[in-house]
Amino acid sequence: MSIIRVLNEDVSNRIAAGEVIERPASIVKELLENSLDAGATRVHVLIERGGQSLVQVLDNGHGMDKEDALLCLEAHATSKIRDTSDIENIHTMGFRGEALPSIASVCKFTLRTCYKDDTEGTEIRVDGGHIKNVAAIGTAKGTSIACRNLFYNMPARRKFLRTMKTEESHIHEMVLMLALGHPTVGFELSFDGRNVINVQPDQDRRTRTGMLLGRETVKEMLEIDHEENN
């Protein structure tokens, strides 16, 4: 009798999620990178209870139509590469098509999106990796993804989350790094309704750094520009 078996989709998705999603900050990173790849000029991150109750990212990027919204929840579905030659020439922050299905498999997940040329948007509700509802909605151009009750179906993983303040610290550091690296994009971060980062778009790098790290810090910094292979 064979002792090797093929894992069902639910189990394999949860294993994959464990590799991609270590903590709420991992979700923030993946969702913000998607927003930046989608051409967003403003992103807003809302966190409740250190991310255990809610991680939500809203952006004004180009959004998705219904077909792409459904496809993005399938493993290895991506708009960023077409064949092996593209792998050697990646210009986006994400490309594997693993993040969204992994995230959706370990939380109660709601995707709302509207493609820039469409008059109607799409809402998809997913519970533990299983699509529960797909509906046409009226919504602003761009994408909103809300992840509630993180690891509700993986109690062992949920048990390893740190205190709310520790998880908030990891999220703050992640948003701070991305905001420093993208001064033309506006970033807002809220913890339980309390605004902790709020920077406007279209800033130069020095202004952005001063707003996030302090003007005195900027005075002590040396600006270096480097470009390689265009």
mmCIF file of C-alpha atoms in Angstrom:
data_model
loop_
_atom_site.group_PDB
_atom_site.id
_atom_site.type_symbol
_atom_site.label_atom_id
_atom_site.label_comp_id
_atom_site.label_asym_id
_atom_site.label_seq_id
_atom_site.Cartn_x
_atom_site.Cartn_y
_atom_site.Cartn_z
ATOM 1 C CA MET A 1 0.000 0.000 0.000
ATOM 2 C CA SER A 2 1.396 3.372 -1.011
ATOM 3 C CA ILE A 3 2.232 5.770 1.835
ATOM 4 C CA ILE A 4 2.896 8.750 -0.469
ATOM 5 C CA ARG A 5 -0.125 10.834 -1.380
ATOM 6 C CA VAL A 6 -0.845 14.064 -3.212
ATOM 7 C CA LEU A 7 -1.976 16.764 -0.786
ATOM 8 C CA ASN A 8 -5.345 18.313 -1.422
ATOM 9 C CA GLU A 9 -5.530 21.968 -2.433
ATOM 10 C CA ASP A 10 -6.581 23.215 0.990
ATOM 11 C CA VAL A 11 -3.618 21.623 2.757
ATOM 12 C CA SER A 12 -1.100 22.652 0.092
ATOM 13 C CA ASN A 13 -2.348 26.261 0.184
ATOM 14 C CA ARG A 14 -1.908 26.433 3.938
ATOM 15 C CA ILE A 15 1.623 25.038 3.670
ATOM 16 C CA ALA A 16 2.438 27.624 0.996
ATOM 17 C CA ALA A 17 0.941 30.342 3.175
ATOM 18 C CA GLY A 18 3.269 29.371 5.985
ATOM 19 C CA GLU A 19 6.232 30.064 3.700
ATOM 20 C CA VAL A 20 4.931 33.442 2.469
ATOM 21 C CA ILE A 21 2.948 34.784 5.444
ATOM 22 C CA GLU A 22 4.902 34.756 8.681
ATOM 23 C CA ARG A 23 3.098 37.621 10.423
ATOM 24 C CA PRO A 24 0.782 40.582 9.638
ATOM 25 C CA ALA A 25 3.740 42.607 8.342
ATOM 26 C CA SER A 26 4.212 39.946 5.637
ATOM 27 C CA ILE A 27 0.695 40.659 4.374
ATOM 28 C CA VAL A 28 1.329 44.409 4.453
ATOM 29 C CA LYS A 29 4.505 43.939 2.406
ATOM 30 C CA GLU A 30 2.850 41.759 -0.242
ATOM 31 C CA LEU A 31 -0.216 43.996 -0.607
ATOM 32 C CA LEU A 32 1.779 47.231 -0.758
ATOM 33 C CA GLU A 33 4.116 45.792 -3.375
ATOM 34 C CA ASN A 34 1.072 44.851 -5.457
ATOM 35 C CA SER A 35 -0.262 48.404 -5.066
ATOM 36 C CA LEU A 36 3.033 49.909 -6.186
ATOM 37 C CA ASP A 37 3.243 47.542 -9.159
ATOM 38 C CA ALA A 38 -0.312 48.645 -10.069
ATOM 39 C CA GLY A 39 0.827 52.248 -10.399
ATOM 40 C CA ALA A 40 -0.794 53.571 -7.221
ATOM 41 C CA THR A 41 0.031 57.140 -6.193
ATOM 42 C CA ARG A 42 -1.732 56.825 -2.825
ATOM 43 C CA VAL A 43 -1.953 53.840 -0.456
ATOM 44 C CA HIS A 44 -3.662 53.559 2.914
ATOM 45 C CA VAL A 45 -2.934 50.764 5.396
ATOM 46 C CA LEU A 46 -5.432 50.140 8.209
ATOM 47 C CA ILE A 47 -4.494 47.837 11.077
ATOM 48 C CA GLU A 48 -6.580 46.585 13.997
ATOM 49 C CA ARG A 49 -5.155 44.724 16.995
ATOM 50 C CA GLY A 50 -1.692 44.472 15.517
ATOM 51 C CA GLY A 51 -3.078 42.927 12.337
ATOM 52 C CA GLN A 52 -4.761 39.945 13.976
ATOM 53 C CA SER A 53 -8.231 41.453 13.567
ATOM 54 C CA LEU A 54 -7.659 43.422 10.355
ATOM 55 C CA VAL A 55 -5.043 44.209 7.758
ATOM 56 C CA GLN A 56 -6.475 46.364 4.988
ATOM 57 C CA VAL A 57 -4.688 48.079 2.111
ATOM 58 C CA LEU A 58 -6.464 50.513 -0.205
ATOM 59 C CA ASP A 59 -4.883 52.022 -3.300
ATOM 60 C CA ASN A 60 -5.738 54.137 -6.347
ATOM 61 C CA GLY A 61 -3.840 51.933 -8.804
ATOM 62 C CA HIS A 62 -5.214 50.742 -12.149
ATOM 63 C CA GLY A 63 -7.368 48.047 -10.504
ATOM 64 C CA MET A 64 -8.614 44.811 -12.067
ATOM 65 C CA ASP A 65 -11.609 43.659 -14.045
ATOM 66 C CA LYS A 66 -13.670 40.691 -12.856
ATOM 67 C CA GLU A 67 -11.695 38.106 -14.824
ATOM 68 C CA ASP A 68 -8.340 39.257 -13.454
ATOM 69 C CA ALA A 69 -9.748 39.626 -9.939
ATOM 70 C CA LEU A 70 -10.725 35.954 -9.968
ATOM 71 C CA LEU A 71 -7.476 34.853 -11.600
ATOM 72 C CA CYS A 72 -5.298 36.665 -9.070
ATOM 73 C CA LEU A 73 -6.607 34.305 -6.378
ATOM 74 C CA GLU A 74 -5.314 31.250 -8.214
ATOM 75 C CA ALA A 75 -1.812 29.999 -7.439
ATOM 76 C CA HIS A 76 0.892 31.061 -9.890
ATOM 77 C CA ALA A 77 -1.426 33.448 -11.754
ATOM 78 C CA THR A 78 0.441 36.699 -12.463
ATOM 79 C CA SER A 79 0.376 39.631 -14.863
ATOM 80 C CA LYS A 80 4.092 40.245 -14.488
ATOM 81 C CA ILE A 81 5.755 37.440 -16.445
ATOM 82 C CA ARG A 82 4.745 35.525 -19.554
ATOM 83 C CA ASP A 83 7.598 33.092 -20.153
ATOM 84 C CA THR A 84 11.039 32.124 -18.842
ATOM 85 C CA SER A 85 12.767 35.015 -20.609
ATOM 86 C CA ASP A 86 10.783 37.481 -18.476
ATOM 87 C CA ILE A 87 12.263 35.981 -15.313
ATOM 88 C CA GLU A 88 15.662 37.376 -16.308
ATOM 89 C CA ASN A 89 14.223 40.857 -16.801
ATOM 90 C CA ILE A 90 11.941 41.557 -13.830
ATOM 91 C CA HIS A 91 10.980 45.190 -13.260
ATOM 92 C CA THR A 92 8.206 44.641 -10.710
ATOM 93 C CA MET A 93 8.340 43.988 -6.976
ATOM 94 C CA GLY A 94 6.324 40.773 -7.190
ATOM 95 C CA PHE A 95 5.984 38.216 -9.961
ATOM 96 C CA ARG A 96 5.407 34.680 -8.643
ATOM 97 C CA GLY A 97 1.639 34.840 -8.260
ATOM 98 C CA GLU A 98 1.748 33.187 -4.825
ATOM 99 C CA ALA A 99 0.965 35.973 -2.352
ATOM 100 C CA LEU A 100 -2.770 36.582 -2.768
ATOM 101 C CA PRO A 101 -3.928 32.937 -2.794
ATOM 102 C CA SER A 102 -1.655 32.262 0.194
ATOM 103 C CA ILE A 103 -3.046 35.226 2.130
ATOM 104 C CA ALA A 104 -6.641 34.348 1.243
ATOM 105 C CA SER A 105 -6.172 30.793 2.552
ATOM 106 C CA VAL A 106 -5.409 31.884 6.136
ATOM 107 C CA CYS A 107 -7.955 34.652 6.789
ATOM 108 C CA LYS A 108 -11.388 35.983 5.948
ATOM 109 C CA PHE A 109 -10.494 37.882 2.792
ATOM 110 C CA THR A 110 -12.385 40.566 0.880
ATOM 111 C CA LEU A 111 -11.175 41.973 -2.436
ATOM 112 C CA ARG A 112 -12.849 45.048 -3.937
ATOM 113 C CA THR A 113 -11.485 46.390 -7.184
ATOM 114 C CA CYS A 114 -12.403 48.476 -10.205
ATOM 115 C CA TYR A 115 -10.355 48.668 -13.385
ATOM 116 C CA LYS A 116 -9.475 52.193 -14.491
ATOM 117 C CA ASP A 117 -11.628 51.996 -17.669
ATOM 118 C CA ASP A 118 -14.655 50.262 -16.114
ATOM 119 C CA THR A 119 -17.815 51.781 -14.656
ATOM 120 C CA GLU A 120 -18.478 48.834 -12.350
ATOM 121 C CA GLY A 121 -16.265 47.077 -9.858
ATOM 122 C CA THR A 122 -15.992 43.557 -8.434
ATOM 123 C CA GLU A 123 -16.143 42.244 -4.889
ATOM 124 C CA ILE A 124 -14.882 38.771 -4.019
ATOM 125 C CA ARG A 125 -15.236 37.265 -0.552
ATOM 126 C CA VAL A 126 -13.015 34.343 0.384
ATOM 127 C CA ASP A 127 -13.079 32.288 3.570
ATOM 128 C CA GLY A 128 -9.995 30.210 4.250
ATOM 129 C CA GLY A 129 -9.140 29.940 0.563
ATOM 130 C CA HIS A 130 -12.679 29.136 -0.595
ATOM 131 C CA ILE A 131 -14.543 31.735 -2.662
ATOM 132 C CA LYS A 132 -17.891 32.407 -0.994
ATOM 133 C CA ASN A 133 -19.299 35.246 -3.060
ATOM 134 C CA VAL A 134 -18.598 37.257 -6.220
ATOM 135 C CA ALA A 135 -20.605 40.410 -6.864
ATOM 136 C CA ALA A 136 -20.651 43.506 -9.034
ATOM 137 C CA ILE A 137 -20.328 46.673 -6.942
ATOM 138 C CA GLY A 138 -19.891 50.390 -7.253
ATOM 139 C CA THR A 139 -16.440 51.328 -5.956
ATOM 140 C CA ALA A 140 -13.656 53.797 -6.583
ATOM 141 C CA LYS A 141 -10.981 53.038 -9.159
ATOM 142 C CA GLY A 142 -8.208 50.960 -7.631
ATOM 143 C CA THR A 143 -8.148 48.054 -5.203
ATOM 144 C CA SER A 144 -9.007 47.420 -1.561
ATOM 145 C CA ILE A 145 -8.025 44.179 0.150
ATOM 146 C CA ALA A 146 -9.181 43.436 3.696
ATOM 147 C CA CYS A 147 -7.798 40.461 5.640
ATOM 148 C CA ARG A 148 -9.707 39.702 8.834
ATOM 149 C CA ASN A 149 -9.036 37.156 11.593
ATOM 150 C CA LEU A 150 -5.559 36.195 10.440
ATOM 151 C CA PHE A 151 -4.687 32.508 11.006
ATOM 152 C CA TYR A 152 -8.186 31.811 12.370
ATOM 153 C CA ASN A 153 -7.946 28.384 10.714
ATOM 154 C CA MET A 154 -4.326 27.773 11.796
ATOM 155 C CA PRO A 155 -4.383 28.071 15.609
ATOM 156 C CA ALA A 156 -0.828 26.756 15.938
ATOM 157 C CA ARG A 157 0.469 29.557 13.702
ATOM 158 C CA ARG A 158 -1.713 32.186 15.408
ATOM 159 C CA LYS A 159 -0.219 31.163 18.741
ATOM 160 C CA PHE A 160 3.245 32.230 17.543
ATOM 161 C CA LEU A 161 2.212 35.828 16.846
ATOM 162 C CA ARG A 162 3.829 38.299 19.238
ATOM 163 C CA THR A 163 2.181 41.048 21.243
ATOM 164 C CA MET A 164 0.093 43.677 19.493
ATOM 165 C CA LYS A 165 2.834 46.299 19.998
ATOM 166 C CA THR A 166 5.497 43.997 18.545
ATOM 167 C CA GLU A 167 3.417 43.230 15.450
ATOM 168 C CA GLU A 168 2.654 46.950 15.035
ATOM 169 C CA SER A 169 6.382 47.673 15.198
ATOM 170 C CA HIS A 170 7.095 45.222 12.364
ATOM 171 C CA ILE A 171 4.297 46.736 10.259
ATOM 172 C CA HIS A 172 5.494 50.286 10.938
ATOM 173 C CA GLU A 173 9.029 49.373 9.875
ATOM 174 C CA MET A 174 7.768 47.760 6.656
ATOM 175 C CA VAL A 175 5.625 50.763 5.660
ATOM 176 C CA LEU A 176 8.409 53.163 6.607
ATOM 177 C CA MET A 177 10.932 51.412 4.341
ATOM 178 C CA LEU A 178 8.558 51.370 1.379
ATOM 179 C CA ALA A 179 7.570 55.000 1.948
ATOM 180 C CA LEU A 180 11.226 56.031 2.027
ATOM 181 C CA GLY A 181 11.890 54.157 -1.204
ATOM 182 C CA HIS A 182 8.889 55.611 -3.078
ATOM 183 C CA PRO A 183 8.744 59.359 -2.385
ATOM 184 C CA THR A 184 6.341 59.989 -5.281
ATOM 185 C CA VAL A 185 3.671 57.827 -3.622
ATOM 186 C CA GLY A 186 1.530 58.984 -0.698
ATOM 187 C CA PHE A 187 1.476 56.596 2.277
ATOM 188 C CA GLU A 188 -0.900 56.502 5.232
ATOM 189 C CA LEU A 189 -0.754 54.007 8.094
ATOM 190 C CA SER A 190 -3.313 53.747 10.894
ATOM 191 C CA PHE A 191 -3.286 51.573 14.027
ATOM 192 C CA ASP A 192 -6.773 51.158 15.520
ATOM 193 C CA GLY A 193 -7.843 54.503 14.057
ATOM 194 C CA ARG A 194 -4.656 56.284 15.180
ATOM 195 C CA ASN A 195 -2.668 57.791 12.314
ATOM 196 C CA VAL A 196 1.061 56.995 12.637
ATOM 197 C CA ILE A 197 2.334 57.726 9.108
ATOM 198 C CA ASN A 198 0.842 60.236 6.700
ATOM 199 C CA VAL A 199 3.016 61.540 3.866
ATOM 200 C CA GLN A 200 1.811 63.173 0.679
ATOM 201 C CA PRO A 201 2.773 62.025 -2.842
ATOM 202 C CA ASP A 202 5.178 63.769 -5.236
ATOM 203 C CA GLN A 203 7.862 64.546 -2.673
ATOM 204 C CA ASP A 204 11.573 64.577 -3.398
ATOM 205 C CA ARG A 205 13.665 62.044 -1.527
ATOM 206 C CA ARG A 206 15.138 64.538 0.951
ATOM 207 C CA THR A 207 11.729 65.935 1.905
ATOM 208 C CA ARG A 208 10.271 62.456 2.333
ATOM 209 C CA THR A 209 13.208 61.341 4.475
ATOM 210 C CA GLY A 210 12.873 64.419 6.667
ATOM 211 C CA MET A 211 9.184 63.835 7.245
ATOM 212 C CA LEU A 212 9.697 60.204 8.209
ATOM 213 C CA LEU A 213 13.036 60.291 10.055
ATOM 214 C CA GLY A 214 13.287 63.931 11.123
ATOM 215 C CA ARG A 215 15.063 66.964 9.702
ATOM 216 C CA GLU A 216 18.020 66.606 12.043
ATOM 217 C CA THR A 217 18.622 63.089 10.750
ATOM 218 C CA VAL A 218 18.575 64.348 7.150
ATOM 219 C CA LYS A 219 21.220 66.970 7.958
ATOM 220 C CA GLU A 220 23.599 64.188 8.985
ATOM 221 C CA MET A 221 22.961 62.078 5.884
ATOM 222 C CA LEU A 222 24.946 61.979 2.655
ATOM 223 C CA GLU A 223 22.932 61.541 -0.537
ATOM 224 C CA ILE A 224 24.359 59.026 -3.018
ATOM 225 C CA ASP A 225 22.988 58.274 -6.499
ATOM 226 C CA HIS A 226 23.935 55.136 -8.387
ATOM 227 C CA GLU A 227 22.650 53.787 -11.675
ATOM 228 C CA GLU A 228 23.625 50.541 -13.344
ATOM 229 C CA ASN A 229 22.455 49.108 -16.674
ATOM 230 C CA ASN A 230 19.836 51.879 -17.003
#
